[in-house]
Amino acid sequence: MTLTNELLQTAIDASIEAGKAILEVYNTDFDVETKDDKSPLTEADKRSHNVIKKYLDKTNIPVLSEEGKHDDFSTRKDWDNLWIVDPLDGTKEFVKRNGEFTVNIALAEGNTPVMGVIYVPVTGDLYFASKDHGAYKVTTKESADVSILIDKADKLPIDQNRDKFVVVGSRSHMSEETEAFINDIKEKHGDVEILSRGSSLKLCMVAEGSADFYPRYAPTMEWDTAAGHAICTAAGFKVTQYETEKPVIYNKENLLNPWFLVHR
């Protein structure tokens, strides 16, 4: 097994085991804490983080997780590779119990995500990609060898029979700039379907071909997007900064993302 395969296997195994830990909490009457930034935190976030860290620590590649200790940039800037992890992306959706939450695990080389795994615990949908393999989607509740998963999976993007443009947006955030973007697309392409999804599922929708654009003109953090960025790139899409149209980069001093657009 190549190093790429080993790392992708580790990330897939970690995401599915983390998904099981999340569902154990999801099916209980769980408590919700509030973090300093006013975002919600549950026992599921913590359990998922612990499961993932146990897997990723074995790779001897540093981990930048939303729920972990964040090393100073003076240390991080010297990292050649790093894992970027959101143990439970879409905690608001988790609290609402609508199923639209994910486990996000990305591997970055320098400032660029080159491998991504996104797992949807409720449905078992697993999106995974690396620059060596391409991007795939498969539905599974149990992990398996990467080669077996690829054999069962659909390669992304999946052929879609659509007759209208689709723009996907956040279920929780819709800025004036996003509305202006949608209006501009309507002028160019006529009838546009607007879909809302929680968490990194929006990036997955573009990668799989069920949406044409995902404008995110509102705040996100690196761990919200790194895995989806890698998957979109491997599927032939771009994740570009709103103002410069340059690729979004990672492991920055400030871990806040710029506004961005996911597109062909």
mmCIF file of C-alpha atoms in Angstrom:
data_model
loop_
_atom_site.group_PDB
_atom_site.id
_atom_site.type_symbol
_atom_site.label_atom_id
_atom_site.label_comp_id
_atom_site.label_asym_id
_atom_site.label_seq_id
_atom_site.Cartn_x
_atom_site.Cartn_y
_atom_site.Cartn_z
ATOM 1 C CA MET A 1 0.000 0.000 0.000
ATOM 2 C CA THR A 2 1.414 3.390 -0.988
ATOM 3 C CA LEU A 3 1.793 6.218 1.513
ATOM 4 C CA THR A 4 -1.104 8.020 -0.165
ATOM 5 C CA ASN A 5 -3.269 4.938 0.216
ATOM 6 C CA GLU A 6 -2.247 4.484 3.840
ATOM 7 C CA LEU A 7 -3.081 8.080 4.747
ATOM 8 C CA LEU A 8 -6.376 8.017 2.852
ATOM 9 C CA GLN A 9 -7.254 4.718 4.539
ATOM 10 C CA THR A 10 -6.476 6.224 7.945
ATOM 11 C CA ALA A 11 -8.652 9.268 7.269
ATOM 12 C CA ILE A 12 -11.570 7.127 6.039
ATOM 13 C CA ASP A 13 -11.330 4.773 9.020
ATOM 14 C CA ALA A 14 -11.178 7.749 11.399
ATOM 15 C CA SER A 15 -14.183 9.471 9.832
ATOM 16 C CA ILE A 16 -16.433 6.416 9.985
ATOM 17 C CA GLU A 17 -15.489 5.577 13.574
ATOM 18 C CA ALA A 18 -16.017 9.220 14.514
ATOM 19 C CA GLY A 19 -19.425 9.058 12.842
ATOM 20 C CA LYS A 20 -20.384 6.138 15.071
ATOM 21 C CA ALA A 21 -19.325 8.106 18.160
ATOM 22 C CA ILE A 22 -21.386 11.064 16.974
ATOM 23 C CA LEU A 23 -24.509 8.969 16.442
ATOM 24 C CA GLU A 24 -24.228 7.517 19.950
ATOM 25 C CA VAL A 25 -24.734 11.057 21.250
ATOM 26 C CA TYR A 26 -27.225 12.064 18.528
ATOM 27 C CA ASN A 27 -29.622 9.406 19.725
ATOM 28 C CA THR A 28 -29.644 10.684 23.313
ATOM 29 C CA ASP A 29 -31.003 13.745 25.106
ATOM 30 C CA PHE A 30 -27.663 15.578 24.859
ATOM 31 C CA ASP A 31 -26.643 18.906 26.409
ATOM 32 C CA VAL A 32 -25.465 21.885 24.346
ATOM 33 C CA GLU A 33 -22.685 24.169 25.569
ATOM 34 C CA THR A 34 -21.782 27.560 24.091
ATOM 35 C CA LYS A 35 -18.171 28.300 23.126
ATOM 36 C CA ASP A 36 -16.493 31.692 23.419
ATOM 37 C CA ASP A 37 -17.401 32.500 19.812
ATOM 38 C CA LYS A 38 -21.088 31.772 20.618
ATOM 39 C CA SER A 39 -21.107 28.582 18.533
ATOM 40 C CA PRO A 40 -22.628 25.411 20.002
ATOM 41 C CA LEU A 41 -20.589 22.505 21.372
ATOM 42 C CA THR A 42 -21.819 19.025 22.298
ATOM 43 C CA GLU A 43 -20.409 15.819 23.692
ATOM 44 C CA ALA A 44 -20.459 14.527 20.106
ATOM 45 C CA ASP A 45 -17.914 17.163 18.996
ATOM 46 C CA LYS A 46 -15.572 16.084 21.787
ATOM 47 C CA ARG A 47 -15.962 12.339 21.238
ATOM 48 C CA SER A 48 -15.437 12.686 17.507
ATOM 49 C CA HIS A 49 -12.295 14.770 18.055
ATOM 50 C CA ASN A 50 -10.848 12.144 20.396
ATOM 51 C CA VAL A 51 -11.550 9.290 17.974
ATOM 52 C CA ILE A 52 -10.017 11.121 15.023
ATOM 53 C CA LYS A 53 -6.940 12.238 16.936
ATOM 54 C CA LYS A 54 -6.277 8.650 18.021
ATOM 55 C CA TYR A 55 -6.113 7.601 14.354
ATOM 56 C CA LEU A 56 -4.243 10.613 12.993
ATOM 57 C CA ASP A 57 -1.609 10.743 15.722
ATOM 58 C CA LYS A 58 -0.293 7.408 14.393
ATOM 59 C CA THR A 59 0.717 9.154 11.141
ATOM 60 C CA ASN A 60 3.129 11.537 12.922
ATOM 61 C CA ILE A 61 1.632 14.405 10.913
ATOM 62 C CA PRO A 62 0.499 17.373 13.028
ATOM 63 C CA VAL A 63 -3.243 17.861 13.483
ATOM 64 C CA LEU A 64 -5.109 21.169 13.379
ATOM 65 C CA SER A 65 -8.588 20.408 14.722
ATOM 66 C CA GLU A 66 -11.397 22.795 15.587
ATOM 67 C CA GLU A 67 -11.737 21.121 18.969
ATOM 68 C CA GLY A 68 -8.006 20.679 19.641
ATOM 69 C CA LYS A 69 -5.162 22.855 20.844
ATOM 70 C CA HIS A 70 -4.093 25.296 18.132
ATOM 71 C CA ASP A 71 -0.317 25.664 17.861
ATOM 72 C CA ASP A 72 1.020 29.165 17.345
ATOM 73 C CA PHE A 73 1.753 30.191 13.778
ATOM 74 C CA SER A 74 5.433 30.382 14.700
ATOM 75 C CA THR A 75 5.262 26.580 15.017
ATOM 76 C CA ARG A 76 2.711 25.850 12.304
ATOM 77 C CA LYS A 77 4.500 27.803 9.567
ATOM 78 C CA ASP A 78 7.255 25.185 9.530
ATOM 79 C CA TRP A 79 4.878 22.263 8.983
ATOM 80 C CA ASP A 80 5.302 20.689 5.539
ATOM 81 C CA ASN A 81 2.085 18.695 5.929
ATOM 82 C CA LEU A 82 -0.824 18.839 8.345
ATOM 83 C CA TRP A 83 -4.229 17.337 8.961
ATOM 84 C CA ILE A 84 -7.058 19.891 9.093
ATOM 85 C CA VAL A 85 -10.065 18.493 10.937
ATOM 86 C CA ASP A 86 -13.591 19.466 11.869
ATOM 87 C CA PRO A 87 -14.788 16.594 14.061
ATOM 88 C CA LEU A 88 -18.431 17.666 13.692
ATOM 89 C CA ASP A 89 -19.127 20.235 11.000
ATOM 90 C CA GLY A 90 -22.642 21.593 11.319
ATOM 91 C CA THR A 91 -23.189 21.383 15.065
ATOM 92 C CA LYS A 92 -26.189 23.695 14.616
ATOM 93 C CA GLU A 93 -27.700 21.119 12.244
ATOM 94 C CA PHE A 94 -26.817 18.360 14.731
ATOM 95 C CA VAL A 95 -28.685 20.223 17.462
ATOM 96 C CA LYS A 96 -31.671 20.673 15.112
ATOM 97 C CA ARG A 97 -31.476 16.921 14.380
ATOM 98 C CA ASN A 98 -31.841 17.399 10.627
ATOM 99 C CA GLY A 99 -28.986 15.049 9.713
ATOM 100 C CA GLU A 100 -27.027 17.666 7.748
ATOM 101 C CA PHE A 101 -23.742 17.419 9.635
ATOM 102 C CA THR A 102 -20.438 15.876 8.649
ATOM 103 C CA VAL A 103 -17.005 14.726 9.740
ATOM 104 C CA ASN A 104 -14.305 16.604 7.803
ATOM 105 C CA ILE A 105 -10.701 15.390 7.532
ATOM 106 C CA ALA A 106 -8.212 16.948 5.106
ATOM 107 C CA LEU A 107 -4.496 16.546 4.480
ATOM 108 C CA ALA A 108 -2.695 19.661 3.328
ATOM 109 C CA GLU A 109 0.698 19.896 1.662
ATOM 110 C CA GLY A 110 1.967 23.342 2.465
ATOM 111 C CA ASN A 111 -1.031 25.627 1.956
ATOM 112 C CA THR A 112 -2.979 23.286 -0.327
ATOM 113 C CA PRO A 113 -5.452 20.523 0.597
ATOM 114 C CA VAL A 114 -4.472 17.403 -1.383
ATOM 115 C CA MET A 115 -6.648 14.786 0.308
ATOM 116 C CA GLY A 116 -10.133 15.035 1.760
ATOM 117 C CA VAL A 117 -12.676 12.835 3.476
ATOM 118 C CA ILE A 118 -16.203 13.954 4.353
ATOM 119 C CA TYR A 119 -18.520 11.506 6.083
ATOM 120 C CA VAL A 120 -22.228 11.985 6.743
ATOM 121 C CA PRO A 121 -23.014 9.812 9.792
ATOM 122 C CA VAL A 122 -26.808 9.756 9.390
ATOM 123 C CA THR A 123 -26.865 8.646 5.733
ATOM 124 C CA GLY A 124 -23.515 6.842 5.530
ATOM 125 C CA ASP A 125 -22.527 8.945 2.503
ATOM 126 C CA LEU A 126 -18.734 9.018 2.239
ATOM 127 C CA TYR A 127 -16.958 11.476 -0.032
ATOM 128 C CA PHE A 128 -13.220 10.985 -0.419
ATOM 129 C CA ALA A 129 -10.489 12.212 -2.714
ATOM 130 C CA SER A 130 -6.778 12.595 -3.227
ATOM 131 C CA LYS A 131 -4.783 14.164 -6.011
ATOM 132 C CA ASP A 132 -3.582 10.653 -6.959
ATOM 133 C CA HIS A 133 -6.963 8.905 -6.966
ATOM 134 C CA GLY A 134 -9.550 11.507 -8.014
ATOM 135 C CA ALA A 135 -12.810 12.041 -6.117
ATOM 136 C CA TYR A 136 -15.480 9.498 -5.157
ATOM 137 C CA LYS A 137 -18.778 9.030 -3.334
ATOM 138 C CA VAL A 138 -19.964 5.783 -1.770
ATOM 139 C CA THR A 139 -22.538 4.929 0.879
ATOM 140 C CA THR A 140 -21.264 2.774 3.722
ATOM 141 C CA LYS A 141 -21.650 2.395 7.457
ATOM 142 C CA GLU A 142 -18.464 0.344 7.818
ATOM 143 C CA SER A 143 -14.964 1.064 6.615
ATOM 144 C CA ALA A 144 -13.229 -1.105 4.026
ATOM 145 C CA ASP A 145 -10.019 -1.126 2.038
ATOM 146 C CA VAL A 146 -9.656 1.962 -0.161
ATOM 147 C CA SER A 147 -9.521 -0.150 -3.320
ATOM 148 C CA ILE A 148 -12.789 -1.873 -2.398
ATOM 149 C CA LEU A 149 -14.481 1.453 -1.671
ATOM 150 C CA ILE A 150 -13.301 2.857 -5.009
ATOM 151 C CA ASP A 151 -14.694 -0.174 -6.835
ATOM 152 C CA LYS A 152 -18.114 0.409 -5.226
ATOM 153 C CA ALA A 153 -18.066 4.210 -5.497
ATOM 154 C CA ASP A 154 -19.270 6.719 -8.070
ATOM 155 C CA LYS A 155 -16.486 8.845 -9.497
ATOM 156 C CA LEU A 156 -17.141 12.563 -9.108
ATOM 157 C CA PRO A 157 -18.672 14.473 -10.686
ATOM 158 C CA ILE A 158 -21.640 12.188 -11.362
ATOM 159 C CA ASP A 159 -23.558 12.754 -14.616
ATOM 160 C CA GLN A 160 -26.679 14.747 -13.818
ATOM 161 C CA ASN A 161 -29.798 15.297 -15.886
ATOM 162 C CA ARG A 162 -30.450 18.924 -15.016
ATOM 163 C CA ASP A 163 -32.019 21.611 -17.163
ATOM 164 C CA LYS A 164 -31.369 24.576 -14.886
ATOM 165 C CA PHE A 165 -28.520 26.150 -12.975
ATOM 166 C CA VAL A 166 -28.324 25.229 -9.301
ATOM 167 C CA VAL A 167 -26.796 27.424 -6.619
ATOM 168 C CA VAL A 168 -26.339 25.921 -3.180
ATOM 169 C CA GLY A 169 -26.112 28.060 -0.067
ATOM 170 C CA SER A 170 -25.960 27.803 3.671
ATOM 171 C CA ARG A 171 -29.012 26.841 5.655
ATOM 172 C CA SER A 172 -27.854 29.173 8.430
ATOM 173 C CA HIS A 173 -26.143 32.084 6.629
ATOM 174 C CA MET A 174 -27.311 34.134 3.618
ATOM 175 C CA SER A 175 -25.543 37.466 3.110
ATOM 176 C CA GLU A 176 -26.560 40.373 0.888
ATOM 177 C CA GLU A 177 -23.568 39.601 -1.345
ATOM 178 C CA THR A 178 -24.765 36.024 -1.786
ATOM 179 C CA GLU A 179 -28.207 37.251 -2.808
ATOM 180 C CA ALA A 180 -26.579 39.660 -5.278
ATOM 181 C CA PHE A 181 -24.533 36.805 -6.763
ATOM 182 C CA ILE A 182 -27.673 34.683 -7.173
ATOM 183 C CA ASN A 183 -29.492 37.561 -8.883
ATOM 184 C CA ASP A 184 -26.553 37.968 -11.285
ATOM 185 C CA ILE A 185 -26.664 34.253 -12.154
ATOM 186 C CA LYS A 186 -30.422 34.539 -12.775
ATOM 187 C CA GLU A 187 -29.822 37.381 -15.241
ATOM 188 C CA LYS A 188 -27.268 35.277 -17.144
ATOM 189 C CA HIS A 189 -28.939 31.871 -17.018
ATOM 190 C CA GLY A 190 -32.638 32.482 -16.440
ATOM 191 C CA ASP A 191 -34.325 30.094 -14.067
ATOM 192 C CA VAL A 192 -31.969 29.211 -11.202
ATOM 193 C CA GLU A 193 -32.743 26.686 -8.501
ATOM 194 C CA ILE A 194 -31.577 27.655 -5.013
ATOM 195 C CA LEU A 195 -30.822 24.824 -2.590
ATOM 196 C CA SER A 196 -29.888 25.092 1.068
ATOM 197 C CA ARG A 197 -27.697 22.611 2.893
ATOM 198 C CA GLY A 198 -25.871 22.547 6.189
ATOM 199 C CA SER A 199 -22.166 21.953 6.834
ATOM 200 C CA SER A 200 -19.671 20.886 4.150
ATOM 201 C CA LEU A 201 -22.447 19.171 2.204
ATOM 202 C CA LYS A 202 -22.542 22.303 0.047
ATOM 203 C CA LEU A 203 -19.031 21.636 -1.250
ATOM 204 C CA CYS A 204 -19.960 17.990 -1.796
ATOM 205 C CA MET A 205 -22.958 19.003 -3.906
ATOM 206 C CA VAL A 206 -20.740 20.925 -6.313
ATOM 207 C CA ALA A 207 -18.156 18.122 -6.395
ATOM 208 C CA GLU A 208 -20.812 15.520 -7.246
ATOM 209 C CA GLY A 209 -22.373 17.760 -9.895
ATOM 210 C CA SER A 210 -25.732 18.386 -8.260
ATOM 211 C CA ALA A 211 -24.950 22.116 -7.914
ATOM 212 C CA ASP A 212 -23.066 24.520 -10.189
ATOM 213 C CA PHE A 213 -21.990 27.144 -7.679
ATOM 214 C CA TYR A 214 -21.498 27.550 -3.972
ATOM 215 C CA PRO A 215 -20.908 31.211 -3.079
ATOM 216 C CA ARG A 216 -19.800 31.655 0.514
ATOM 217 C CA TYR A 217 -19.727 35.375 1.207
ATOM 218 C CA ALA A 218 -19.775 34.943 4.967
ATOM 219 C CA PRO A 219 -17.251 33.717 7.558
ATOM 220 C CA THR A 220 -15.897 30.161 7.639
ATOM 221 C CA MET A 221 -12.825 28.605 9.203
ATOM 222 C CA GLU A 222 -10.179 26.467 7.520
ATOM 223 C CA TRP A 223 -11.492 23.227 9.044
ATOM 224 C CA ASP A 224 -14.947 23.951 7.589
ATOM 225 C CA THR A 225 -13.677 23.806 4.017
ATOM 226 C CA ALA A 226 -10.313 22.024 3.680
ATOM 227 C CA ALA A 227 -11.711 18.514 3.099
ATOM 228 C CA GLY A 228 -14.391 19.747 0.707
ATOM 229 C CA HIS A 229 -11.802 21.886 -1.087
ATOM 230 C CA ALA A 230 -9.647 18.800 -1.725
ATOM 231 C CA ILE A 231 -12.656 16.824 -2.955
ATOM 232 C CA CYS A 232 -13.826 19.631 -5.256
ATOM 233 C CA THR A 233 -10.324 20.069 -6.697
ATOM 234 C CA ALA A 234 -9.972 16.337 -7.392
ATOM 235 C CA ALA A 235 -13.387 16.415 -9.106
ATOM 236 C CA GLY A 236 -12.303 19.260 -11.383
ATOM 237 C CA PHE A 237 -13.735 22.279 -9.559
ATOM 238 C CA LYS A 238 -12.150 25.389 -8.079
ATOM 239 C CA VAL A 239 -12.403 27.073 -4.681
ATOM 240 C CA THR A 240 -11.353 30.675 -5.278
ATOM 241 C CA GLN A 241 -11.184 33.811 -3.176
ATOM 242 C CA TYR A 242 -13.984 36.325 -3.702
ATOM 243 C CA GLU A 243 -11.763 39.354 -4.362
ATOM 244 C CA THR A 244 -8.653 37.917 -6.053
ATOM 245 C CA GLU A 245 -9.974 34.708 -7.679
ATOM 246 C CA LYS A 246 -6.834 32.988 -6.394
ATOM 247 C CA PRO A 247 -7.193 29.595 -4.678
ATOM 248 C CA VAL A 248 -8.140 29.605 -0.995
ATOM 249 C CA ILE A 249 -5.059 28.653 1.044
ATOM 250 C CA TYR A 250 -4.636 26.969 4.424
ATOM 251 C CA ASN A 251 -2.490 26.929 7.558
ATOM 252 C CA LYS A 252 -2.532 30.720 7.569
ATOM 253 C CA GLU A 253 -1.648 32.808 10.596
ATOM 254 C CA ASN A 254 -5.340 33.723 10.815
ATOM 255 C CA LEU A 255 -7.388 30.538 10.383
ATOM 256 C CA LEU A 256 -10.437 32.481 9.160
ATOM 257 C CA ASN A 257 -11.158 31.873 5.470
ATOM 258 C CA PRO A 258 -11.673 34.691 2.987
ATOM 259 C CA TRP A 259 -15.018 34.783 1.207
ATOM 260 C CA PHE A 260 -14.943 32.296 -1.639
ATOM 261 C CA LEU A 261 -16.748 30.745 -4.587
ATOM 262 C CA VAL A 262 -16.837 27.052 -5.527
ATOM 263 C CA HIS A 263 -17.264 26.668 -9.289
ATOM 264 C CA ARG A 264 -16.158 24.851 -12.441
#
